[in-house]
Each structure stands twice: as C-alpha cells, then as structure tokens.
PDB file of C-alpha atoms in Angstrom:
ATOM      1  CA  MET T   1      86.636  49.872 -94.965  1.00  0.00           C
ATOM      2  CA  SER T   2      86.236  53.494 -96.099  1.00  0.00           C
ATOM      3  CA  GLY T   3      82.409  53.417 -95.235  1.00  0.00           C
ATOM      4  CA  HIS T   4      83.036  51.724 -91.528  1.00  0.00           C
ATOM      5  CA  SER T   5      85.398  54.704 -90.814  1.00  0.00           C
ATOM      6  CA  LYS T   6      83.064  57.226 -92.119  1.00  0.00           C
ATOM      7  CA  TRP T   7      80.492  55.474 -89.539  1.00  0.00           C
ATOM      8  CA  HIS T   8      82.503  55.030 -86.965  1.00  0.00           C
ATOM      9  CA  ASN T   9      83.379  59.503 -87.660  1.00  0.00           C
ATOM     10  CA  ILE T  10      79.946  60.015 -87.219  1.00  0.00           C
ATOM     11  CA  GLN T  11      79.065  58.137 -83.972  1.00  0.00           C
ATOM     12  CA  GLY T  12      82.111  59.643 -82.756  1.00  0.00           C
ATOM     13  CA  ARG T  13      80.433  63.186 -83.414  1.00  0.00           C
ATOM     14  CA  LYS T  14      77.004  61.913 -82.513  1.00  0.00           C
ATOM     15  CA  ASN T  15      78.482  61.127 -78.985  1.00  0.00           C
ATOM     16  CA  ALA T  16      80.276  63.998 -77.967  1.00  0.00           C
ATOM     17  CA  GLN T  17      77.299  66.023 -78.978  1.00  0.00           C
ATOM     18  CA  ASP T  18      75.351  64.093 -76.972  1.00  0.00           C
ATOM     19  CA  ALA T  19      77.911  64.438 -73.997  1.00  0.00           C
ATOM     20  CA  LYS T  20      77.478  67.972 -74.545  1.00  0.00           C
ATOM     21  CA  ARG T  21      74.052  68.062 -74.575  1.00  0.00           C
ATOM     22  CA  GLY T  22      73.872  65.715 -71.215  1.00  0.00           C
ATOM     23  CA  LYS T  23      76.057  68.342 -69.397  1.00  0.00           C
ATOM     24  CA  ILE T  24      74.141  71.151 -70.568  1.00  0.00           C
ATOM     25  CA  PHE T  25      70.840  69.221 -69.319  1.00  0.00           C
ATOM     26  CA  GLN T  26      72.503  68.545 -65.938  1.00  0.00           C
ATOM     27  CA  LYS T  27      73.509  72.096 -64.915  1.00  0.00           C
ATOM     28  CA  ILE T  28      69.749  72.919 -66.258  1.00  0.00           C
ATOM     29  CA  SER T  29      68.410  70.250 -64.157  1.00  0.00           C
ATOM     30  CA  ARG T  30      70.784  71.960 -61.235  1.00  0.00           C
ATOM     31  CA  ASN T  31      69.597  75.666 -61.412  1.00  0.00           C
ATOM     32  CA  LEU T  32      66.314  74.393 -61.785  1.00  0.00           C
ATOM     33  CA  TYR T  33      66.071  72.663 -59.030  1.00  0.00           C
ATOM     34  CA  GLN T  34      67.688  75.357 -56.436  1.00  0.00           C
ATOM     35  CA  ALA T  35      65.364  78.164 -58.092  1.00  0.00           C
ATOM     36  CA  ALA T  36      62.397  75.837 -57.174  1.00  0.00           C
ATOM     37  CA  LYS T  37      63.769  74.988 -53.734  1.00  0.00           C
ATOM     38  CA  VAL T  38      64.224  79.007 -53.098  1.00  0.00           C
ATOM     39  CA  GLY T  39      61.595  80.314 -54.897  1.00  0.00           C
ATOM     40  CA  GLY T  40      58.868  77.159 -55.060  1.00  0.00           C
ATOM     41  CA  VAL T  41      57.419  75.441 -58.333  1.00  0.00           C
ATOM     42  CA  ASP T  42      55.177  77.819 -59.579  1.00  0.00           C
ATOM     43  CA  ALA T  43      56.653  79.913 -62.273  1.00  0.00           C
ATOM     44  CA  GLU T  44      54.794  82.416 -62.004  1.00  0.00           C
ATOM     45  CA  SER T  45      55.358  83.611 -58.920  1.00  0.00           C
ATOM     46  CA  ASN T  46      59.119  82.936 -59.336  1.00  0.00           C
ATOM     47  CA  PRO T  47      61.400  84.836 -61.930  1.00  0.00           C
ATOM     48  CA  GLN T  48      64.256  82.349 -61.527  1.00  0.00           C
ATOM     49  CA  LEU T  49      62.499  79.624 -62.681  1.00  0.00           C
ATOM     50  CA  ARG T  50      60.676  81.368 -65.518  1.00  0.00           C
ATOM     51  CA  LEU T  51      64.623  82.132 -66.553  1.00  0.00           C
ATOM     52  CA  GLU T  52      65.331  78.812 -66.031  1.00  0.00           C
ATOM     53  CA  LEU T  53      62.570  77.174 -67.590  1.00  0.00           C
ATOM     54  CA  GLU T  54      63.328  79.320 -70.453  1.00  0.00           C
ATOM     55  CA  LYS T  55      66.895  78.085 -70.607  1.00  0.00           C
ATOM     56  CA  ALA T  56      65.342  74.242 -70.610  1.00  0.00           C
ATOM     57  CA  ARG T  57      62.975  75.031 -73.160  1.00  0.00           C
ATOM     58  CA  ALA T  58      65.504  76.834 -75.903  1.00  0.00           C
ATOM     59  CA  ALA T  59      67.784  74.106 -75.025  1.00  0.00           C
ATOM     60  CA  ASN T  60      65.409  71.020 -76.208  1.00  0.00           C
ATOM     61  CA  MET T  61      65.280  70.030 -72.309  1.00  0.00           C
ATOM     62  CA  PRO T  62      62.890  67.275 -72.156  1.00  0.00           C
ATOM     63  CA  LYS T  63      59.799  67.770 -69.965  1.00  0.00           C
ATOM     64  CA  ASP T  64      60.594  64.660 -67.860  1.00  0.00           C
ATOM     65  CA  ASN T  65      63.997  66.164 -67.034  1.00  0.00           C
ATOM     66  CA  VAL T  66      62.383  69.026 -66.090  1.00  0.00           C
ATOM     67  CA  GLN T  67      59.696  68.105 -63.953  1.00  0.00           C
ATOM     68  CA  ARG T  68      62.495  65.499 -62.277  1.00  0.00           C
ATOM     69  CA  ALA T  69      63.720  68.356 -61.370  1.00  0.00           C
ATOM     70  CA  LEU T  70      60.781  70.291 -59.942  1.00  0.00           C
ATOM     71  CA  ASP T  71      59.696  66.934 -58.321  1.00  0.00           C
ATOM     72  CA  LYS T  72      63.458  66.697 -56.189  1.00  0.00           C
ATOM     73  CA  ALA T  73      62.909  70.221 -55.068  1.00  0.00           C
ATOM     74  CA  SER T  74      59.475  69.701 -53.690  1.00  0.00           C
ATOM     75  CA  GLY T  75      60.580  66.624 -52.060  1.00  0.00           C
ATOM     76  CA  VAL T  76      58.308  64.396 -54.408  1.00  0.00           C
ATOM     77  CA  GLY T  77      59.266  60.605 -54.220  1.00  0.00           C
ATOM     78  CA  GLY T  78      61.106  61.116 -51.110  1.00  0.00           C
ATOM     79  CA  ALA T  79      64.906  62.036 -51.765  1.00  0.00           C
ATOM     80  CA  LYS T  80      66.448  65.121 -49.571  1.00  0.00           C
ATOM     81  CA  PHE T  81      68.902  67.487 -51.610  1.00  0.00           C
ATOM     82  CA  GLU T  82      71.566  68.957 -49.606  1.00  0.00           C
ATOM     83  CA  GLU T  83      73.862  71.482 -51.174  1.00  0.00           C
ATOM     84  CA  VAL T  84      77.234  71.140 -50.099  1.00  0.00           C
ATOM     85  CA  THR T  85      80.561  72.617 -50.201  1.00  0.00           C
ATOM     86  CA  TYR T  86      84.422  71.199 -50.685  1.00  0.00           C
ATOM     87  CA  GLU T  87      88.077  73.055 -50.520  1.00  0.00           C
ATOM     88  CA  GLY T  88      90.706  71.520 -51.927  1.00  0.00           C
ATOM     89  CA  TYR T  89      94.289  72.233 -53.412  1.00  0.00           C
ATOM     90  CA  GLY T  90      94.859  70.661 -57.559  1.00  0.00           C
ATOM     91  CA  PRO T  91      97.859  70.445 -59.128  1.00  0.00           C
ATOM     92  CA  GLY T  92     100.976  72.829 -57.374  1.00  0.00           C
ATOM     93  CA  GLY T  93      98.608  73.960 -54.734  1.00  0.00           C
ATOM     94  CA  THR T  94      96.150  76.136 -56.485  1.00  0.00           C
ATOM     95  CA  ALA T  95      92.591  76.263 -54.776  1.00  0.00           C
ATOM     96  CA  VAL T  96      89.325  74.926 -55.709  1.00  0.00           C
ATOM     97  CA  MET T  97      86.103  74.946 -54.306  1.00  0.00           C
ATOM     98  CA  VAL T  98      83.458  72.662 -55.381  1.00  0.00           C
ATOM     99  CA  SER T  99      79.533  73.222 -54.971  1.00  0.00           C
ATOM    100  CA  ALA T 100      77.666  70.330 -55.041  1.00  0.00           C
ATOM    101  CA  LEU T 101      73.561  68.781 -54.717  1.00  0.00           C
ATOM    102  CA  THR T 102      73.097  65.350 -53.434  1.00  0.00           C
ATOM    103  CA  ASP T 103      71.121  62.903 -51.587  1.00  0.00           C
ATOM    104  CA  ASN T 104      74.413  60.950 -50.283  1.00  0.00           C
ATOM    105  CA  LYS T 105      77.299  63.085 -48.245  1.00  0.00           C
ATOM    106  CA  ASN T 106      79.571  60.727 -47.982  1.00  0.00           C
ATOM    107  CA  ARG T 107      78.584  59.145 -52.010  1.00  0.00           C
ATOM    108  CA  THR T 108      79.719  62.878 -53.134  1.00  0.00           C
ATOM    109  CA  ALA T 109      82.326  63.233 -50.238  1.00  0.00           C
ATOM    110  CA  ALA T 110      84.212  59.820 -51.481  1.00  0.00           C
ATOM    111  CA  ALA T 111      83.946  60.817 -55.333  1.00  0.00           C
ATOM    112  CA  ILE T 112      85.278  64.072 -54.726  1.00  0.00           C
ATOM    113  CA  ARG T 113      88.534  63.057 -52.572  1.00  0.00           C
ATOM    114  CA  SER T 114      88.974  60.719 -55.240  1.00  0.00           C
ATOM    115  CA  ALA T 115      88.986  63.058 -58.011  1.00  0.00           C
ATOM    116  CA  PHE T 116      91.758  65.235 -56.255  1.00  0.00           C
ATOM    117  CA  THR T 117      93.854  62.589 -55.062  1.00  0.00           C
ATOM    118  CA  HIS T 118      94.171  60.823 -58.531  1.00  0.00           C
ATOM    119  CA  HIS T 119      95.088  63.969 -60.110  1.00  0.00           C
ATOM    120  CA  GLY T 120      97.868  65.239 -57.835  1.00  0.00           C
ATOM    121  CA  GLY T 121      96.022  67.207 -55.577  1.00  0.00           C
ATOM    122  CA  SER T 122      94.026  67.033 -52.160  1.00  0.00           C
ATOM    123  CA  LEU T 123      91.442  67.586 -50.123  1.00  0.00           C
ATOM    124  CA  GLY T 124      91.187  70.527 -48.209  1.00  0.00           C
ATOM    125  CA  THR T 125      89.387  71.407 -44.784  1.00  0.00           C
ATOM    126  CA  ASN T 126      86.721  74.149 -44.290  1.00  0.00           C
ATOM    127  CA  GLY T 127      88.105  77.679 -44.452  1.00  0.00           C
ATOM    128  CA  SER T 128      91.526  76.354 -46.332  1.00  0.00           C
ATOM    129  CA  VAL T 129      90.402  77.973 -49.547  1.00  0.00           C
ATOM    130  CA  SER T 130      87.396  79.830 -49.138  1.00  0.00           C
ATOM    131  CA  TYR T 131      88.746  83.188 -47.918  1.00  0.00           C
ATOM    132  CA  MET T 132      90.364  83.031 -52.029  1.00  0.00           C
ATOM    133  CA  PHE T 133      86.981  83.825 -53.272  1.00  0.00           C
ATOM    134  CA  ASP T 134      84.886  86.795 -53.113  1.00  0.00           C
ATOM    135  CA  ARG T 135      80.889  85.550 -53.434  1.00  0.00           C
ATOM    136  CA  LYS T 136      78.874  87.910 -55.872  1.00  0.00           C
ATOM    137  CA  GLY T 137      76.142  88.459 -57.589  1.00  0.00           C
ATOM    138  CA  PHE T 138      75.952  88.305 -61.390  1.00  0.00           C
ATOM    139  CA  VAL T 139      73.616  88.699 -64.546  1.00  0.00           C
ATOM    140  CA  SER T 140      74.793  88.265 -67.768  1.00  0.00           C
ATOM    141  CA  VAL T 141      73.078  89.419 -71.010  1.00  0.00           C
ATOM    142  CA  LEU T 142      74.426  88.172 -74.518  1.00  0.00           C
ATOM    143  CA  ARG T 143      74.966  91.248 -76.923  1.00  0.00           C
ATOM    144  CA  ASP T 144      73.432  89.445 -79.701  1.00  0.00           C
ATOM    145  CA  THR T 145      70.055  89.979 -77.318  1.00  0.00           C
ATOM    146  CA  THR T 146      70.098  93.583 -77.250  1.00  0.00           C
ATOM    147  CA  THR T 147      70.958  96.898 -79.516  1.00  0.00           C
ATOM    148  CA  ASP T 148      72.013  99.047 -76.101  1.00  0.00           C
ATOM    149  CA  ASP T 149      76.059 100.157 -76.434  1.00  0.00           C
ATOM    150  CA  GLU T 150      78.315  99.837 -73.652  1.00  0.00           C
ATOM    151  CA  ASP T 151      77.183 103.180 -72.169  1.00  0.00           C
ATOM    152  CA  THR T 152      72.945 102.164 -71.956  1.00  0.00           C
ATOM    153  CA  MET T 153      73.542  98.819 -70.532  1.00  0.00           C
ATOM    154  CA  LEU T 154      75.845 100.241 -67.913  1.00  0.00           C
ATOM    155  CA  LEU T 155      73.471 103.051 -66.656  1.00  0.00           C
ATOM    156  CA  SER T 156      70.632 100.542 -67.012  1.00  0.00           C
ATOM    157  CA  ALA T 157      72.975  98.143 -64.496  1.00  0.00           C
ATOM    158  CA  LEU T 158      73.313 101.195 -62.070  1.00  0.00           C
ATOM    159  CA  ASP T 159      69.956 102.331 -62.248  1.00  0.00           C
ATOM    160  CA  ALA T 160      69.268  98.579 -61.619  1.00  0.00           C
ATOM    161  CA  GLY T 161      71.416  98.351 -57.928  1.00  0.00           C
ATOM    162  CA  ALA T 162      73.966  96.845 -59.628  1.00  0.00           C
ATOM    163  CA  ASP T 163      78.126  97.379 -58.066  1.00  0.00           C
ATOM    164  CA  ASP T 164      79.706  96.981 -62.057  1.00  0.00           C
ATOM    165  CA  MET T 165      79.644  96.009 -65.065  1.00  0.00           C
ATOM    166  CA  LYS T 166      82.403  93.967 -67.994  1.00  0.00           C
ATOM    167  CA  ALA T 167      82.265  94.355 -71.188  1.00  0.00           C
ATOM    168  CA  THR T 168      83.048  90.921 -73.560  1.00  0.00           C
ATOM    169  CA  ASP T 169      83.076  90.442 -76.826  1.00  0.00           C
ATOM    170  CA  SER T 170      79.709  88.644 -76.453  1.00  0.00           C
ATOM    171  CA  GLU T 171      77.995  89.658 -73.489  1.00  0.00           C
ATOM    172  CA  TYR T 172      77.655  92.146 -70.640  1.00  0.00           C
ATOM    173  CA  GLN T 173      78.754  90.549 -67.271  1.00  0.00           C
ATOM    174  CA  ILE T 174      76.944  92.439 -64.425  1.00  0.00           C
ATOM    175  CA  PHE T 175      77.820  92.437 -61.071  1.00  0.00           C
ATOM    176  CA  THR T 176      76.000  92.858 -57.701  1.00  0.00           C
ATOM    177  CA  ALA T 177      76.076  92.162 -53.975  1.00  0.00           C
ATOM    178  CA  PRO T 178      74.763  88.764 -53.202  1.00  0.00           C
ATOM    179  CA  ALA T 179      72.058  90.298 -51.374  1.00  0.00           C
ATOM    180  CA  SER T 180      70.759  92.501 -54.253  1.00  0.00           C
ATOM    181  CA  MET T 181      71.077  89.764 -57.040  1.00  0.00           C
ATOM    182  CA  THR T 182      67.800  89.127 -57.094  1.00  0.00           C
ATOM    183  CA  ALA T 183      66.511  93.123 -57.250  1.00  0.00           C
ATOM    184  CA  VAL T 184      69.061  93.897 -59.789  1.00  0.00           C
ATOM    185  CA  ARG T 185      67.643  90.710 -61.878  1.00  0.00           C
ATOM    186  CA  ASP T 186      63.891  91.591 -61.043  1.00  0.00           C
ATOM    187  CA  ALA T 187      64.520  95.122 -62.544  1.00  0.00           C
ATOM    188  CA  LEU T 188      66.475  94.387 -65.573  1.00  0.00           C
ATOM    189  CA  GLN T 189      63.984  91.573 -66.481  1.00  0.00           C
ATOM    190  CA  GLN T 190      61.022  94.268 -65.789  1.00  0.00           C
ATOM    191  CA  ALA T 191      63.171  97.079 -68.299  1.00  0.00           C
ATOM    192  CA  GLY T 192      62.602  94.111 -71.160  1.00  0.00           C
ATOM    193  CA  TYR T 193      66.164  92.774 -70.904  1.00  0.00           C
ATOM    194  CA  GLN T 194      66.670  88.833 -72.098  1.00  0.00           C
ATOM    195  CA  LEU T 195      68.934  87.796 -69.275  1.00  0.00           C
ATOM    196  CA  ASP T 196      71.450  84.639 -69.690  1.00  0.00           C
ATOM    197  CA  THR T 197      72.241  84.441 -66.312  1.00  0.00           C
ATOM    198  CA  ALA T 198      71.534  85.180 -63.071  1.00  0.00           C
ATOM    199  CA  GLU T 199      73.236  83.558 -60.128  1.00  0.00           C
ATOM    200  CA  VAL T 200      75.326  84.543 -56.309  1.00  0.00           C
ATOM    201  CA  ARG T 201      78.613  82.594 -57.310  1.00  0.00           C
ATOM    202  CA  LEU T 202      82.072  82.683 -56.257  1.00  0.00           C
ATOM    203  CA  PHE T 203      84.863  85.118 -57.949  1.00  0.00           C
ATOM    204  CA  PRO T 204      88.419  84.501 -56.684  1.00  0.00           C
ATOM    205  CA  GLU T 205      90.167  87.465 -55.418  1.00  0.00           C
ATOM    206  CA  THR T 206      93.875  86.387 -56.553  1.00  0.00           C
ATOM    207  CA  THR T 207      94.841  83.758 -58.935  1.00  0.00           C
ATOM    208  CA  THR T 208      97.593  81.627 -59.093  1.00  0.00           C
ATOM    209  CA  GLU T 209      99.090  80.197 -62.522  1.00  0.00           C
ATOM    210  CA  VAL T 210      99.122  76.041 -62.675  1.00  0.00           C
ATOM    211  CA  PRO T 211     102.702  74.841 -63.270  1.00  0.00           C
ATOM    212  CA  GLU T 212     103.357  73.903 -67.232  1.00  0.00           C
ATOM    213  CA  ASP T 213     103.912  70.218 -66.140  1.00  0.00           C
ATOM    214  CA  LYS T 214     101.102  70.546 -63.901  1.00  0.00           C
ATOM    215  CA  VAL T 215      98.493  71.557 -66.416  1.00  0.00           C
ATOM    216  CA  ASP T 216      97.261  67.938 -67.605  1.00  0.00           C
ATOM    217  CA  GLN T 217      96.896  67.114 -64.268  1.00  0.00           C
ATOM    218  CA  TYR T 218      95.390  70.425 -63.768  1.00  0.00           C
ATOM    219  CA  SER T 219      93.089  70.513 -66.539  1.00  0.00           C
ATOM    220  CA  ALA T 220      91.957  66.191 -65.706  1.00  0.00           C
ATOM    221  CA  LEU T 221      91.124  67.325 -62.046  1.00  0.00           C
ATOM    222  CA  ILE T 222      88.860  69.916 -63.350  1.00  0.00           C
ATOM    223  CA  ASP T 223      87.310  67.646 -65.809  1.00  0.00           C
ATOM    224  CA  GLU T 224      86.697  64.745 -63.358  1.00  0.00           C
ATOM    225  CA  LEU T 225      84.815  67.209 -60.955  1.00  0.00           C
ATOM    226  CA  SER T 226      82.509  69.220 -63.438  1.00  0.00           C
ATOM    227  CA  GLU T 227      82.016  65.366 -64.701  1.00  0.00           C
ATOM    228  CA  ASP T 228      80.102  64.328 -61.692  1.00  0.00           C
ATOM    229  CA  ASP T 229      76.413  63.810 -61.281  1.00  0.00           C
ATOM    230  CA  ASP T 230      76.346  65.404 -57.919  1.00  0.00           C
ATOM    231  CA  VAL T 231      78.342  68.591 -58.797  1.00  0.00           C
ATOM    232  CA  GLN T 232      77.149  71.700 -59.599  1.00  0.00           C
ATOM    233  CA  ASP T 233      79.440  74.686 -60.007  1.00  0.00           C
ATOM    234  CA  VAL T 234      83.950  74.003 -59.847  1.00  0.00           C
ATOM    235  CA  TYR T 235      85.236  77.343 -58.551  1.00  0.00           C
ATOM    236  CA  GLU T 236      89.120  78.115 -59.607  1.00  0.00           C
ATOM    237  CA  ALA T 237      91.308  81.026 -58.562  1.00  0.00           C
ATOM    238  CA  ALA T 238      93.701  79.764 -61.010  1.00  0.00           C
ATOM    239  CA  VAL T 239      94.763  80.550 -64.545  1.00  0.00           C
ATOM    240  CA  LEU T 240      96.505  78.237 -67.105  1.00  0.00           C
ATOM    241  CA  PRO T 241      99.912  79.271 -68.722  1.00  0.00           C
ATOM    242  CA  ALA T 242      99.046  80.924 -71.805  1.00  0.00           C
ATOM    243  CA  ASN T 243     101.230  78.749 -74.055  1.00  0.00           C
ATOM    244  CA  SER T 244      98.980  76.112 -72.861  1.00  0.00           C
ATOM    245  CA  ASN T 245      96.795  74.107 -75.262  1.00  0.00           C
ATOM    246  CA  ASN T 246      94.361  72.986 -72.826  1.00  0.00           C
TER     247      ASN T 246
END
C-alpha cells in the first residue's frame, strides 16, 4: 500500500508539473504567433520574436511546438487565426475581459459564454466593460538580470521613452504609451537589458472587490477561461478579499 501511495504521489506531482509546463508552452506559443504575425517570421529583423524565442529556449519548449506557432503566423496549413475580445461580468458584477486567438470564432464564443454562465457570470456586449481598462505598453526587467538599482533603472526607462516605472521585489515594471512600447523595448535591449516581457496589455483603471461568498465561483471562472486553448489573456478589474485563500 505504501508503495502504491508513493507512486500515486509522484504521479500526481508529475501530472501537476506537466499541466503547468503545458500552460507555459501554450502562452509562449501564442506570444510567438503574435510576434511573428506582426513583425514576420525572420527573427533577425523582428526583436519581439527574438525575445519570445529566447523564452521558448529557456522553458525547453520543443522545437515542433515553436515551429507550429510560426507556421500559424505565416499561414502554413491554410488555417487562419483571428484575435477576438470578449467582455463580461464575473460573479458579483466584476468586470472581466478575455483576449482570444482562434481559427473558429463560433467554437470560442460558445466556450467563453459557457464559462461565464457556469460560474455565475454573464457575457456582455462590446463596450460593456472595456471602458474600465486602459491599454498600456508593458516592459519588465527581472531584478536578478541586472545590477542596476531602482533609480538607475528608472532613468534608463525614462531615457528610453517610458512614461513610468514601478519596482517590485522581483522586477522592474515599465509602462509606456501603446504606440511607444516597441521603441522603448528596442532602446532597453540596445542598452543591454534582458527583458522578461514586452507587450501591450490592458490594466484596470478601477477595481471591485469580489464578494466573499463569490470568491470560489470567481476563481473557478478565471481558471476555466485561462485554461481554454483559444484564450490568450484574461484581464480582471477585480481584487479578492484580503482574507481570501485563493
């Protein structure tokens, strides 16, 4: 029995690790697709693609996975992928936006609607919650990849054209106008910084606390949306209660 239990525990940990790795690969694949779709599949002339390829190598992502993402971007195989955004309300009326990349909008819309419905939310119409979010360029530099202190990093970011910077325990978060993100990214790379993230994303202008009795429902909704194969990003204008364990 103990041997079976030990095997079971090891298998459980392995399954959890495989699931986590799968999510990482899925995220990188989408970022590769986006970078290649916007700037082309030639990494030499596409800095964003180079950044995503570096992440793929660091994560030990199989070359076949990388190639499939690039093939999608270049139209190999005939499948055409579209970016689609969905707006909805989570339990308690919290605002949620979902960015998806799909080759079948009907399939994706049905899955997103089902997730909201099953977890006490509802899918909204275009413009129903998007006004609660602000589009910004976002570039991050992990602290352990640079010897610069906060003041030096801030000066470098401003010199590169950034609007603002926030320092956390693990990274420097640099914010730009959406149209300036590429220029700031390139300037920081040329200055020798190793970037962890460089993208345009949505940030909530205000947040709403999830009611305590809705926390489990809300967390389940975000998990289901995030795990959908077509979903690229989930943006939340919500915070969990301070005493929540989620």
